[in-house]
Short mmCIF file of C-alpha atoms in Angstrom, two decimals:
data_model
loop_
_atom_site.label_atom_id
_atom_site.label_comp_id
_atom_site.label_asym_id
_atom_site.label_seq_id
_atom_site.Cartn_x
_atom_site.Cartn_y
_atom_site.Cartn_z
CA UNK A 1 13.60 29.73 13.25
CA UNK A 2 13.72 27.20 16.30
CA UNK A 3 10.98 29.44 18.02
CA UNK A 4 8.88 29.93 15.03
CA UNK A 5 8.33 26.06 14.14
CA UNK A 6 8.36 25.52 17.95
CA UNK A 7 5.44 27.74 17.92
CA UNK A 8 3.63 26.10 14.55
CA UNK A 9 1.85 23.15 15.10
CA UNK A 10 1.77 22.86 10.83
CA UNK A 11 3.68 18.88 10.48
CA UNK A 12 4.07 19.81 7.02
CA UNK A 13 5.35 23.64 7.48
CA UNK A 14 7.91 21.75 9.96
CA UNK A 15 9.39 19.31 7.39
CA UNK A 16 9.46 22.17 4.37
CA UNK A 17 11.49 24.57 6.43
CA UNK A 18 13.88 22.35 8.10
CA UNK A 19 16.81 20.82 5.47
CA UNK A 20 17.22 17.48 7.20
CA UNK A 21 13.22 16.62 7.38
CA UNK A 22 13.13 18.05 3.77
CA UNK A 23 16.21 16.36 2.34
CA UNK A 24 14.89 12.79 4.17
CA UNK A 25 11.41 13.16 2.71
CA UNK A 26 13.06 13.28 -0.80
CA UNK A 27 15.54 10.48 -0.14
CA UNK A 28 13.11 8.05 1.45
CA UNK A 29 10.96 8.46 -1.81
CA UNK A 30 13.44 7.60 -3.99
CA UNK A 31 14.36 4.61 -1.87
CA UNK A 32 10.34 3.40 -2.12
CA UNK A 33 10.73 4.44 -5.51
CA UNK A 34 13.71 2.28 -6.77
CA UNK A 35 12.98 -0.85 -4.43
CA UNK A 36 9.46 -0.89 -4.96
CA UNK A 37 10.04 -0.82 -8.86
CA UNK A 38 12.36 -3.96 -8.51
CA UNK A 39 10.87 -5.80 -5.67
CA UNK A 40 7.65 -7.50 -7.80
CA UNK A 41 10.21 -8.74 -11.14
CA UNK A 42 13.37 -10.30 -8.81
CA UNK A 43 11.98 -13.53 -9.16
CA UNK A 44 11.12 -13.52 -13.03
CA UNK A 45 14.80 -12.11 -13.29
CA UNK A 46 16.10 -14.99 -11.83
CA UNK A 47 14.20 -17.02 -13.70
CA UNK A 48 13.97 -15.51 -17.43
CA UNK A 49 17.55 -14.04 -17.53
CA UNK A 50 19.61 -16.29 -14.93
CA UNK A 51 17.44 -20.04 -16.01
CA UNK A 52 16.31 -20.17 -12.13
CA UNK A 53 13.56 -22.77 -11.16
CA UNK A 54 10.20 -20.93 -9.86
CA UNK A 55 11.29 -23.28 -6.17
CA UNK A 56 14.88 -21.70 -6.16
CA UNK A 57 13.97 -18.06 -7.19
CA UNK A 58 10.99 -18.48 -4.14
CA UNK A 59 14.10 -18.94 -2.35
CA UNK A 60 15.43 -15.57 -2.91
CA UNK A 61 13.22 -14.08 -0.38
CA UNK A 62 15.09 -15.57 2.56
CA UNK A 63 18.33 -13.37 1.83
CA UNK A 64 16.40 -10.58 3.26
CA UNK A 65 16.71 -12.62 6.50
CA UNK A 66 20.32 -10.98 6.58
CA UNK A 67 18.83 -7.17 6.70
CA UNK A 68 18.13 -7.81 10.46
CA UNK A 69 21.44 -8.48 11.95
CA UNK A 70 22.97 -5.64 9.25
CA UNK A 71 21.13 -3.28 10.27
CA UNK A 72 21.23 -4.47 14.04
CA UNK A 73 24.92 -4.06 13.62
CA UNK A 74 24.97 -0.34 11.87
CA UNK A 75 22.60 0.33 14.19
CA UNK A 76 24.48 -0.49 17.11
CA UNK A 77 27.43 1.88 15.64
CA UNK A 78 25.97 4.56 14.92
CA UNK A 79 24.60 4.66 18.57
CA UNK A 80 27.92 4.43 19.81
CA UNK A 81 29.26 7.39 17.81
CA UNK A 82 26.29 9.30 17.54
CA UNK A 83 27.13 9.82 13.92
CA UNK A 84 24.14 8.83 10.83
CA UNK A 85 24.63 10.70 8.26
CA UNK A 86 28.01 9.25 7.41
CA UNK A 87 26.58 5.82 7.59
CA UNK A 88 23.50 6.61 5.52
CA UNK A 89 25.41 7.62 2.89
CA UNK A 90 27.98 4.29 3.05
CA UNK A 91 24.92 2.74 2.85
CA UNK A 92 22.86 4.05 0.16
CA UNK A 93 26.45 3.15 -1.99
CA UNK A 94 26.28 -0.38 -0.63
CA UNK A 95 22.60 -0.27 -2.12
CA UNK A 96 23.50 1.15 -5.26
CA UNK A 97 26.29 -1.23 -5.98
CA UNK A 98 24.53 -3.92 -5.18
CA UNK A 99 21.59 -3.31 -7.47
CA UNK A 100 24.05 -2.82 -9.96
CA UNK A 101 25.75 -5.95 -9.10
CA UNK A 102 22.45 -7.70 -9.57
CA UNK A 103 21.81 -6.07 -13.17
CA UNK A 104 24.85 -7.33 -14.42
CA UNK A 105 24.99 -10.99 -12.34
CA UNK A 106 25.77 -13.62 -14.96
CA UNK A 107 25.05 -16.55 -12.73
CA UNK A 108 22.37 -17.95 -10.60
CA UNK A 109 24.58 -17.79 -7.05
CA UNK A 110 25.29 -13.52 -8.16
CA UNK A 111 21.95 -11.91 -6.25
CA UNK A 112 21.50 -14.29 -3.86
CA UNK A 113 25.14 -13.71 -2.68
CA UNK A 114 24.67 -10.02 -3.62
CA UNK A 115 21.72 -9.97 -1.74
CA UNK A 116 23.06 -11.64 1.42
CA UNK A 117 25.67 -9.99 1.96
CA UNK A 118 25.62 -6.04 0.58
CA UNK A 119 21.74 -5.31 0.03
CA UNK A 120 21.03 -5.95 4.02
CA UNK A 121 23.43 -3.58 4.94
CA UNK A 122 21.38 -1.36 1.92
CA UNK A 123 18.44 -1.35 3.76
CA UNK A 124 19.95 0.19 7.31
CA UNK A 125 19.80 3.50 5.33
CA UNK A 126 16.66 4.02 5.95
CA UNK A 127 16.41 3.80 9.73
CA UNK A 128 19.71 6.21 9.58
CA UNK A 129 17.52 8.84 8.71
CA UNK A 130 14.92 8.60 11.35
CA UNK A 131 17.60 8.19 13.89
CA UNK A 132 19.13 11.57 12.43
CA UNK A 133 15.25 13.13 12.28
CA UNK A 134 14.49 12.20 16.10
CA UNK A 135 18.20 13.76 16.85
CA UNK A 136 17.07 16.78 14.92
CA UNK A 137 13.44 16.70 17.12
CA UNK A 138 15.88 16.49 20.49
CA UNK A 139 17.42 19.21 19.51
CA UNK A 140 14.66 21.20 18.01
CA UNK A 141 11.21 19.80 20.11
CA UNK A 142 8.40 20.57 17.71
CA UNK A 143 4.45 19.97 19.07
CA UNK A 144 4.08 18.76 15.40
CA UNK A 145 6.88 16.09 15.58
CA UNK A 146 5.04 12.87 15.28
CA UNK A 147 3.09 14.55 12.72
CA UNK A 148 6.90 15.25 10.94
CA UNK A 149 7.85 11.72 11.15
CA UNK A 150 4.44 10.75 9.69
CA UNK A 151 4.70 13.00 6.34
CA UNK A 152 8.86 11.67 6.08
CA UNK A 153 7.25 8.47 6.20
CA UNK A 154 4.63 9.19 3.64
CA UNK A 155 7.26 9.72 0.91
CA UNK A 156 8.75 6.17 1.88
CA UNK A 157 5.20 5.60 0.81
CA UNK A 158 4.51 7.56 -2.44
CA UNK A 159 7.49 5.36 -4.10
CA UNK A 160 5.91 2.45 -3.26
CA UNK A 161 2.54 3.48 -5.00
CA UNK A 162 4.76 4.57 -8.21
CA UNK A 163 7.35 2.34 -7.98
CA UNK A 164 5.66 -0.65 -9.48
CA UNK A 165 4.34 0.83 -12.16
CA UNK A 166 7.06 2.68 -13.06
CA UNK A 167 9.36 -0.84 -13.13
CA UNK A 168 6.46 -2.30 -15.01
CA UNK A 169 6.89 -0.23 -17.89
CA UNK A 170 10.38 0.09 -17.87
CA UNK A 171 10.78 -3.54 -17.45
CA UNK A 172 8.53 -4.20 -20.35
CA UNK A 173 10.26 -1.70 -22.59
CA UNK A 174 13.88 -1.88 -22.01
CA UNK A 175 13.96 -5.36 -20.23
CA UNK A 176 14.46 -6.71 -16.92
CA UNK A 177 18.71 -5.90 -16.42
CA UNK A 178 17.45 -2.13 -17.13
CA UNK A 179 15.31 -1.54 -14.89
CA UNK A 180 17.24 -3.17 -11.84
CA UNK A 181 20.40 -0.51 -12.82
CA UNK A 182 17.47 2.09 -12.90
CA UNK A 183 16.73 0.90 -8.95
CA UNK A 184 20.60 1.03 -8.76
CA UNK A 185 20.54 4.77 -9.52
CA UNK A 186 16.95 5.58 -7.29
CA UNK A 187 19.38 4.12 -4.56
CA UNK A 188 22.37 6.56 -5.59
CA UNK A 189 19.72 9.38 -5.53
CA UNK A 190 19.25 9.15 -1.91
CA UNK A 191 22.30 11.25 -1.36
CA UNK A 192 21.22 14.02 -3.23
CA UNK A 193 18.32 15.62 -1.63
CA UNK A 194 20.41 16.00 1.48
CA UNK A 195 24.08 17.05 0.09
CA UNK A 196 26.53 17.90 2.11
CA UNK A 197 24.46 17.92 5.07
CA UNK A 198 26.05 16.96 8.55
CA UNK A 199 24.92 16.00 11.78
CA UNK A 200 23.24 17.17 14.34
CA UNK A 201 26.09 16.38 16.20
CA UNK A 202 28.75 18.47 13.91
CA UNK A 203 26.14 21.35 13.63
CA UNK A 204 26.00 22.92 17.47
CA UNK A 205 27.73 26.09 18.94
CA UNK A 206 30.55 23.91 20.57
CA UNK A 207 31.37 21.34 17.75
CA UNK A 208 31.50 18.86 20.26
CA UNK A 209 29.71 15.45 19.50
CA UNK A 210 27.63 13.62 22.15
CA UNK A 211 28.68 11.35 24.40
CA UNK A 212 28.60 8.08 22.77
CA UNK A 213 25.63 5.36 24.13
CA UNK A 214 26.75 2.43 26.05
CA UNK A 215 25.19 -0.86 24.38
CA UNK A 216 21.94 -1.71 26.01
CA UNK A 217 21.41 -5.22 27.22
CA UNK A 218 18.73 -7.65 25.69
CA UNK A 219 16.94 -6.79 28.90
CA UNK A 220 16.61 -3.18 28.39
CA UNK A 221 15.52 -4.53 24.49
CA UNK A 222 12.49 -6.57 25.10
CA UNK A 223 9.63 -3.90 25.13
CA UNK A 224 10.97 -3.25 21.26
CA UNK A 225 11.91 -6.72 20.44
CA UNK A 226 8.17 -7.92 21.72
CA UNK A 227 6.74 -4.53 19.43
CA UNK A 228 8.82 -5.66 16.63
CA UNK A 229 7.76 -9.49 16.91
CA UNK A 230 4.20 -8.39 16.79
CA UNK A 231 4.31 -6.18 14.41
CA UNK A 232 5.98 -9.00 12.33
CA UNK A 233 2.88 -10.55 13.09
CA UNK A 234 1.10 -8.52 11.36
CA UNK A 235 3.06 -8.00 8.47
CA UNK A 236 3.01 -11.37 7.45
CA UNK A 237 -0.46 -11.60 5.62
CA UNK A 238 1.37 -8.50 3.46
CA UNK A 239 3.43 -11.63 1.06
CA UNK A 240 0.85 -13.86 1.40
CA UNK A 241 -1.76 -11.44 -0.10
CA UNK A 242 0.56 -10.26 -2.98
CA UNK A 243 1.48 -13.54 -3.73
CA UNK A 244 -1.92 -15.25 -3.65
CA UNK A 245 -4.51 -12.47 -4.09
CA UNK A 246 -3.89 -11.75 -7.89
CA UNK A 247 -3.64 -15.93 -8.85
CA UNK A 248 -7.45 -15.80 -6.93
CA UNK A 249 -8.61 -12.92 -8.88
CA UNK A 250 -7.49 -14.49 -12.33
CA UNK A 251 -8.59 -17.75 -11.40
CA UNK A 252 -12.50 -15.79 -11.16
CA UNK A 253 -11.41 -14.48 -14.36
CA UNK A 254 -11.58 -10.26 -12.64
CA UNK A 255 -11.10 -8.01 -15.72
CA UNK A 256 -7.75 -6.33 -15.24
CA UNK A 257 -8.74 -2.95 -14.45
CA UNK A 258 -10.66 -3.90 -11.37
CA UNK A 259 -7.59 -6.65 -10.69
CA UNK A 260 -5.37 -3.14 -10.66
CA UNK A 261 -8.11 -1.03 -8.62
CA UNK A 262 -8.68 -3.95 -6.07
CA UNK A 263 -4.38 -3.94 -5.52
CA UNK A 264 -4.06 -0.07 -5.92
CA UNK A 265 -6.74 1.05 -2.92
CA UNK A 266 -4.34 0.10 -0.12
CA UNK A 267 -1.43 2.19 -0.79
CA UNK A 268 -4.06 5.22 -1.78
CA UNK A 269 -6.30 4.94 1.52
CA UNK A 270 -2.78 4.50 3.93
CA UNK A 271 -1.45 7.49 2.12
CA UNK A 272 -4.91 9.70 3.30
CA UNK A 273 -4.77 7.99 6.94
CA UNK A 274 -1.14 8.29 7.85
CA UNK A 275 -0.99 12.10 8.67
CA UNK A 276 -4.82 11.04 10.38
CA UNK A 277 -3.45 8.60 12.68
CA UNK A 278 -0.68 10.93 14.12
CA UNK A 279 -3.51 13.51 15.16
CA UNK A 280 -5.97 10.25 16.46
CA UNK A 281 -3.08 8.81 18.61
CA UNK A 282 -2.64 12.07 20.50
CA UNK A 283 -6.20 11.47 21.95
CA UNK A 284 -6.03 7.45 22.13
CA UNK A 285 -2.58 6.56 22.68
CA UNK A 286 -0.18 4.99 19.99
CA UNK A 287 -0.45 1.24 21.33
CA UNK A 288 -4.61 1.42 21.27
CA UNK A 289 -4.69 2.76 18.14
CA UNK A 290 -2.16 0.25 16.88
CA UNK A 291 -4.77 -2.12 18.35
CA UNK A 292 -7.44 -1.17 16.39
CA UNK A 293 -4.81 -1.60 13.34
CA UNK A 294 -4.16 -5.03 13.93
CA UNK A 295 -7.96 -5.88 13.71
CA UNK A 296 -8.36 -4.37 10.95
CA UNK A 297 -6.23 -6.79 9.56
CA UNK A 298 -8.19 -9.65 11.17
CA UNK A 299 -11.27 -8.42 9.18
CA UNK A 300 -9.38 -7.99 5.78
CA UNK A 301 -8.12 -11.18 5.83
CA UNK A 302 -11.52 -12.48 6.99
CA UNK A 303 -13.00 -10.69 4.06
CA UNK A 304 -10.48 -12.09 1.79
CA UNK A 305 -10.70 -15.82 2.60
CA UNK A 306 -14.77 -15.48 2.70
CA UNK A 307 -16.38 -13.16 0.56
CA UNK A 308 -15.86 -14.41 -2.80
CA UNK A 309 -16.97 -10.85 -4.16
CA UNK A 310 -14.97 -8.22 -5.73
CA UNK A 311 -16.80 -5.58 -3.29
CA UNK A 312 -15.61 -7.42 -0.68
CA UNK A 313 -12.05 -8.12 -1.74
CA UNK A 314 -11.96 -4.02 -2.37
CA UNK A 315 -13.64 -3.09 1.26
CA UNK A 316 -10.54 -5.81 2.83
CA UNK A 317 -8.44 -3.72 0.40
CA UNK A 318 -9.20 -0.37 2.07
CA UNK A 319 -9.19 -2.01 5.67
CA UNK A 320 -5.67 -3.01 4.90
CA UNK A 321 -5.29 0.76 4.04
CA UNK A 322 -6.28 1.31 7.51
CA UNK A 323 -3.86 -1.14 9.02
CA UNK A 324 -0.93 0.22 7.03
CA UNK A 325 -1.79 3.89 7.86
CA UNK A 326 -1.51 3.32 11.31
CA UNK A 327 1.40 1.08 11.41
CA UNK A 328 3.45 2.89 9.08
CA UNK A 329 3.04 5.70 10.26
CA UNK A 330 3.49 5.37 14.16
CA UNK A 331 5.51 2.19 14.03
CA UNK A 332 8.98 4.00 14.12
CA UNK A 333 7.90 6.38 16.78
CA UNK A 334 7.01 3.67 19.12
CA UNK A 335 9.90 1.79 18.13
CA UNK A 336 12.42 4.60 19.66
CA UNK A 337 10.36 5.43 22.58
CA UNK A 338 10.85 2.22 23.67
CA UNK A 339 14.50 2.28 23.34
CA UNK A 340 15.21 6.11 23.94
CA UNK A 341 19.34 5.11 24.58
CA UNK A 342 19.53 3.66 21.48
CA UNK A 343 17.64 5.64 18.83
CA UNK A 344 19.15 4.26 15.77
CA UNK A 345 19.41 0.44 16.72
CA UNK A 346 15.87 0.59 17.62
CA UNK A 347 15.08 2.13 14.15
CA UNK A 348 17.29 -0.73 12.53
CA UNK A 349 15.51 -3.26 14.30
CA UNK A 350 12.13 -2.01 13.34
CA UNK A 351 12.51 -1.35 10.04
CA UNK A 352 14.16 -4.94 9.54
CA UNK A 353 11.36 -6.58 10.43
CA UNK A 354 9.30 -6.49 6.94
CA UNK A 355 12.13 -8.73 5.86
CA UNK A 356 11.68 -11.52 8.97
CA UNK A 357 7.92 -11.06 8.03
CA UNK A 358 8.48 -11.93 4.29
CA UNK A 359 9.85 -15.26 5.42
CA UNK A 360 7.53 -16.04 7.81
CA UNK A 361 4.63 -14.82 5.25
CA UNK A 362 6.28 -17.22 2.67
CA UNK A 363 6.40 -20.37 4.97
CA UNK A 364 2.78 -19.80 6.24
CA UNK A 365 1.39 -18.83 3.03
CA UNK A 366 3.33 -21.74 1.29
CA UNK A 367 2.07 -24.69 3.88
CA UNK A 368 -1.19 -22.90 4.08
CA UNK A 369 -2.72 -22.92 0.43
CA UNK A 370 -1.51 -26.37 0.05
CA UNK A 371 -3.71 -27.21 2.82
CA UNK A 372 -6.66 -25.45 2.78
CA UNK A 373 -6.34 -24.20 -0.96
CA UNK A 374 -7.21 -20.42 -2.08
CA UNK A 375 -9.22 -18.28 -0.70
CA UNK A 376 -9.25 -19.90 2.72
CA UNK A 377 -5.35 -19.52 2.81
CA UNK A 378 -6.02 -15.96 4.24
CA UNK A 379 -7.55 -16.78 6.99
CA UNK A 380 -3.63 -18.27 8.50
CA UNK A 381 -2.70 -14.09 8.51
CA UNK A 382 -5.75 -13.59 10.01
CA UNK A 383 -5.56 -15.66 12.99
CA UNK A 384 -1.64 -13.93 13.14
CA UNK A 385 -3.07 -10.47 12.94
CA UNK A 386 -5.77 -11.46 15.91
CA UNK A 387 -2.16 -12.44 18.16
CA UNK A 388 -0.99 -9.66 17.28
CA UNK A 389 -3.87 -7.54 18.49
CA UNK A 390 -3.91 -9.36 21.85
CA UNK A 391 -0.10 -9.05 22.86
CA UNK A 392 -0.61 -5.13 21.74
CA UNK A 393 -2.96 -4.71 24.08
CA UNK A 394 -1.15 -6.55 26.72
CA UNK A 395 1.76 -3.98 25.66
CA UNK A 396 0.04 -0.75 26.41
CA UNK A 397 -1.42 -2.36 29.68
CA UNK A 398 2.11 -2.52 30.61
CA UNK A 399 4.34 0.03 28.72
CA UNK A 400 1.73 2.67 27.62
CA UNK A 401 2.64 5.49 30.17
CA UNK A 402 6.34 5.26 27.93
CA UNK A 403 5.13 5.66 24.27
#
C-alpha cells in the first residue's frame, strides 16, 4: 500500500486509504463542529443563565490566553516521548469534561476557572493530530502530503461552517446549558473516528519507539515564534470583524438574509481555496503565497472600513476567504518545517495562536471603535495585516530555502 499511495499524487485518495489521515479528518470535524457551535453563545451564557455583566462576560475571552502555554507544555511532552495519540485522547476528555463542567456551572467564577485551567489543555488535541499525521508522512513520504494536511484541515473547517448554525438552533430550542453538553459530546466524539489506533511509533517491524527529542532552545524557536507572531497579526481583524461587522450591518438596517450571506461567503470561498493553495505553493513557495494572504486581508479590511456597500462588504467577505484558505491551510506545514525537532510543540504553538489573537483582536477592536467609531474601526486590522505582510516577506528572504 506504501508504494501505491507513494505512487498517487490523489491528496484525497491518500487521506481515504490511510486510517490515521481518515480517522483525523473525522475527529478534527467534530472538534470545529462542537466548538464552533458554542463559541458565538459563551458570552450570552454567562450573561442570561450565570447574571454576568456584558464588561465581565467580554472578559471571558482572555482565558483562552492559557491555551498557549498548555499546549506549549503537551507539546513539549509529547516531543520528548514521541507518543500523540495517548495525549490526544487525555485531551479530547479534558475537553469534554470541561464543556460539561461549563453546562452545569452554577456560578459566575465556574467557566472562567473551567476555562483557564482544563479547556487550554482541550485545545492541544488538535495539534496532537498533525504531529501524529507528519509522523505518519515520515514514515510513509507521499508527493501529495501537503495536499493531505490541507483536506485534514478542511474538516477542521466544515465544523466551523455548520457549527454555528447547528448551536443556533439547538440553543434556541432546547436552551443554552443544552447545547454546551452537546459541544461536550462533539468533543468526546473525537476519539471515535480513530479507535484503538496507536502510534506510529508502536506500529513498526521492531516495536521500538524513537529516540525521544532533546528540548530545543528559544534560539532554535524564533523562525516559528516570529511565523506565529505574524500570523497572530493577521488573525486579529478575525474578532474584531465578528464582533463589529454584524452591529454595522444592523445599524444600515441589512435584511437578514444578506446579513447571513455577507458572514457565510468566507468559510464557503476558504473551503474551495484550501486544497488550491497547496497545489499554488508548490510553484510560488509557501511564505510568498502567505504574502499575498496577508494583503488580502489589508484590502478586506480596507473594503470594510470604506465602502459602505453591501457589494463591497461581500467582495471583503470573499477576500477574507482568500486569506483564510491560504493560511489555514499551509499555516501548520510551515509551522513544523520550521521546527523539524520538535514536530508537535511547533504544532501546539501554532495552533495556540488564534487564542493570543482573540485578545489582541479584543483590545484593538475595543480602543479602536471608541476612537474612530464603526466602520473606520477596521482599518486598525488592516494596518496589522499590512505588518504582517512585510515581516512575511522579510521571512522567506531569509528562511524560504527551509519551508
Amino acid at each position: 500500500m506504501t508504494d501505491q499511495l507513494t505512487r498517487s499524487p490523489s491528496a484525497l485518495r491518500v487521506v481515504l486509504a490511510t486510517p490515521l489521515y481518515r480517522g483525523a479528518t473525522l475527529a478534527l470535524f467534530f472538534s470545529g463542529l462542537g466548538f464552533s457551535a458554542a463559541a458565538p453563545h459563551i458570552a450570552r451564557f454567562l450573561v442570561e443563565d450565570l447574571g454576568s455583566s456584558l464588561t465581565v462576560a467580554g472578559l471571558y475571552y482572555l482565558t483562552n490566553l492559557t491555551a498557549l502555554g498548555a499546549g506549549y507544555l503537551v507539546g513539549r511532552r509529547s516531543d520528548h516521548t514521541g507518543r500523540r495519540l495517548g495525549p490526544f485522547r487525555l485531551c479530547a476528555v479534558a475537553g469534554f469534561l470541561g464543556w460539561l463542567g461549563i453546562a452545569f456551572s452554577t456560578e459566575l467564577w465556574m467557566p472562567f476557572a473551567i476555562s483557564a485551567l482544563v479547556l487550554g489543555f482541550a485545545g492541544a488535541a488538535t495539534s496532537q493530530l498533525f504531529a501524529a499525521i507528519h509522523d505518519e508522512l515520515q514514515a510513509n513520504p507521499s508527493p501529495a502530503g501537503d495536499g493531505v494536511i490541507s483536506y485534514v484541515r478542511m474538516s477542521l473547517t466544515l465544523g466551523w461552517v455548520i457549527g454555528p448554525v447547528a448551536g443556533s438552533f439547538l440553543g434556541a430550542q432546547l436552551g443554552l446549558r443544552a447545547m454546551l453538553m452537546a459541544t461536550a459530546v462533539c468533543t468526546l466524539a473525537q476519539l471515535l473516528p480513530l479507535g484503538t489506533l496507536r502510534d506510529r511509533a508502536r506500529n513498526t517491524a521492531t516495536g521500538i519507539a524513537p529516540t525521544p527529542n532533546t528540548q530545543v532552545s528559544l534560539k532554535t524557536m524564533w523562525p516559528l515564534l516570529a511565523f506565529t507572531g505574524l500570523y497572530i497579526l493577521v488573525y486579529a481583524g478575525e474578532p474584531i470583524k465578528y464582533a463589529y461587522l454584524p452591529i454595522y450591518m444592523n445599524d444600515h438596517q441589512y435584511p437578514p438574509t444578506l446579513g447571513g450571506i455577507i458572514i457565510g461567503i468566507q468559510p464557503l470561498v476558504e473551503l474551495i481555496l484550501m486544497p488550491v493553495a497547496a497545489v499554488l505553493a508548490r510553484r510560488t513557495g509557501m511564505l510568498n503565497l502567505m504574502v499575498l494572504g496577508a494583503l488580502f486581508g489589508v484590502g478586506a479590511n480596507v473594503l470594510f472600513a470604506l465602502s459602505g456597500s453591501p457589494v463591497g462588504l461581500l467582495i471583503a467577505q470573499v477576500l477574507m476567504g482568500g486569506v483564510w484558505g491560504i493560511f489555514a491551510g499551509l499555516g501548520i506545514i510551515v509551522a513544523q518545517r520550521l521546527l523539524p525537532q520538535a514536530v508537535a510543540t511547533a504544532s501546539a504553538i501554532f495552533i495556540s495562536a488564534p487564542a493570543v489573537s482573540s485578545a489582541l483582536g479584543g483590545l484593538v477592536g475595543g480602543l479602536g471603535v471608541g476612537v474612530v467609531g464603526l466602520p473606520l474601526v477596521f482599518l486598525a486590522p488592516g494596518a496589522l495585516a499590512l505588518t504582517a505582510a512585510g515581516g512575511l516577506y522579510a521571512l522567506q528572504l531569509r528562511l524560504g530555502r527551509r519551508i
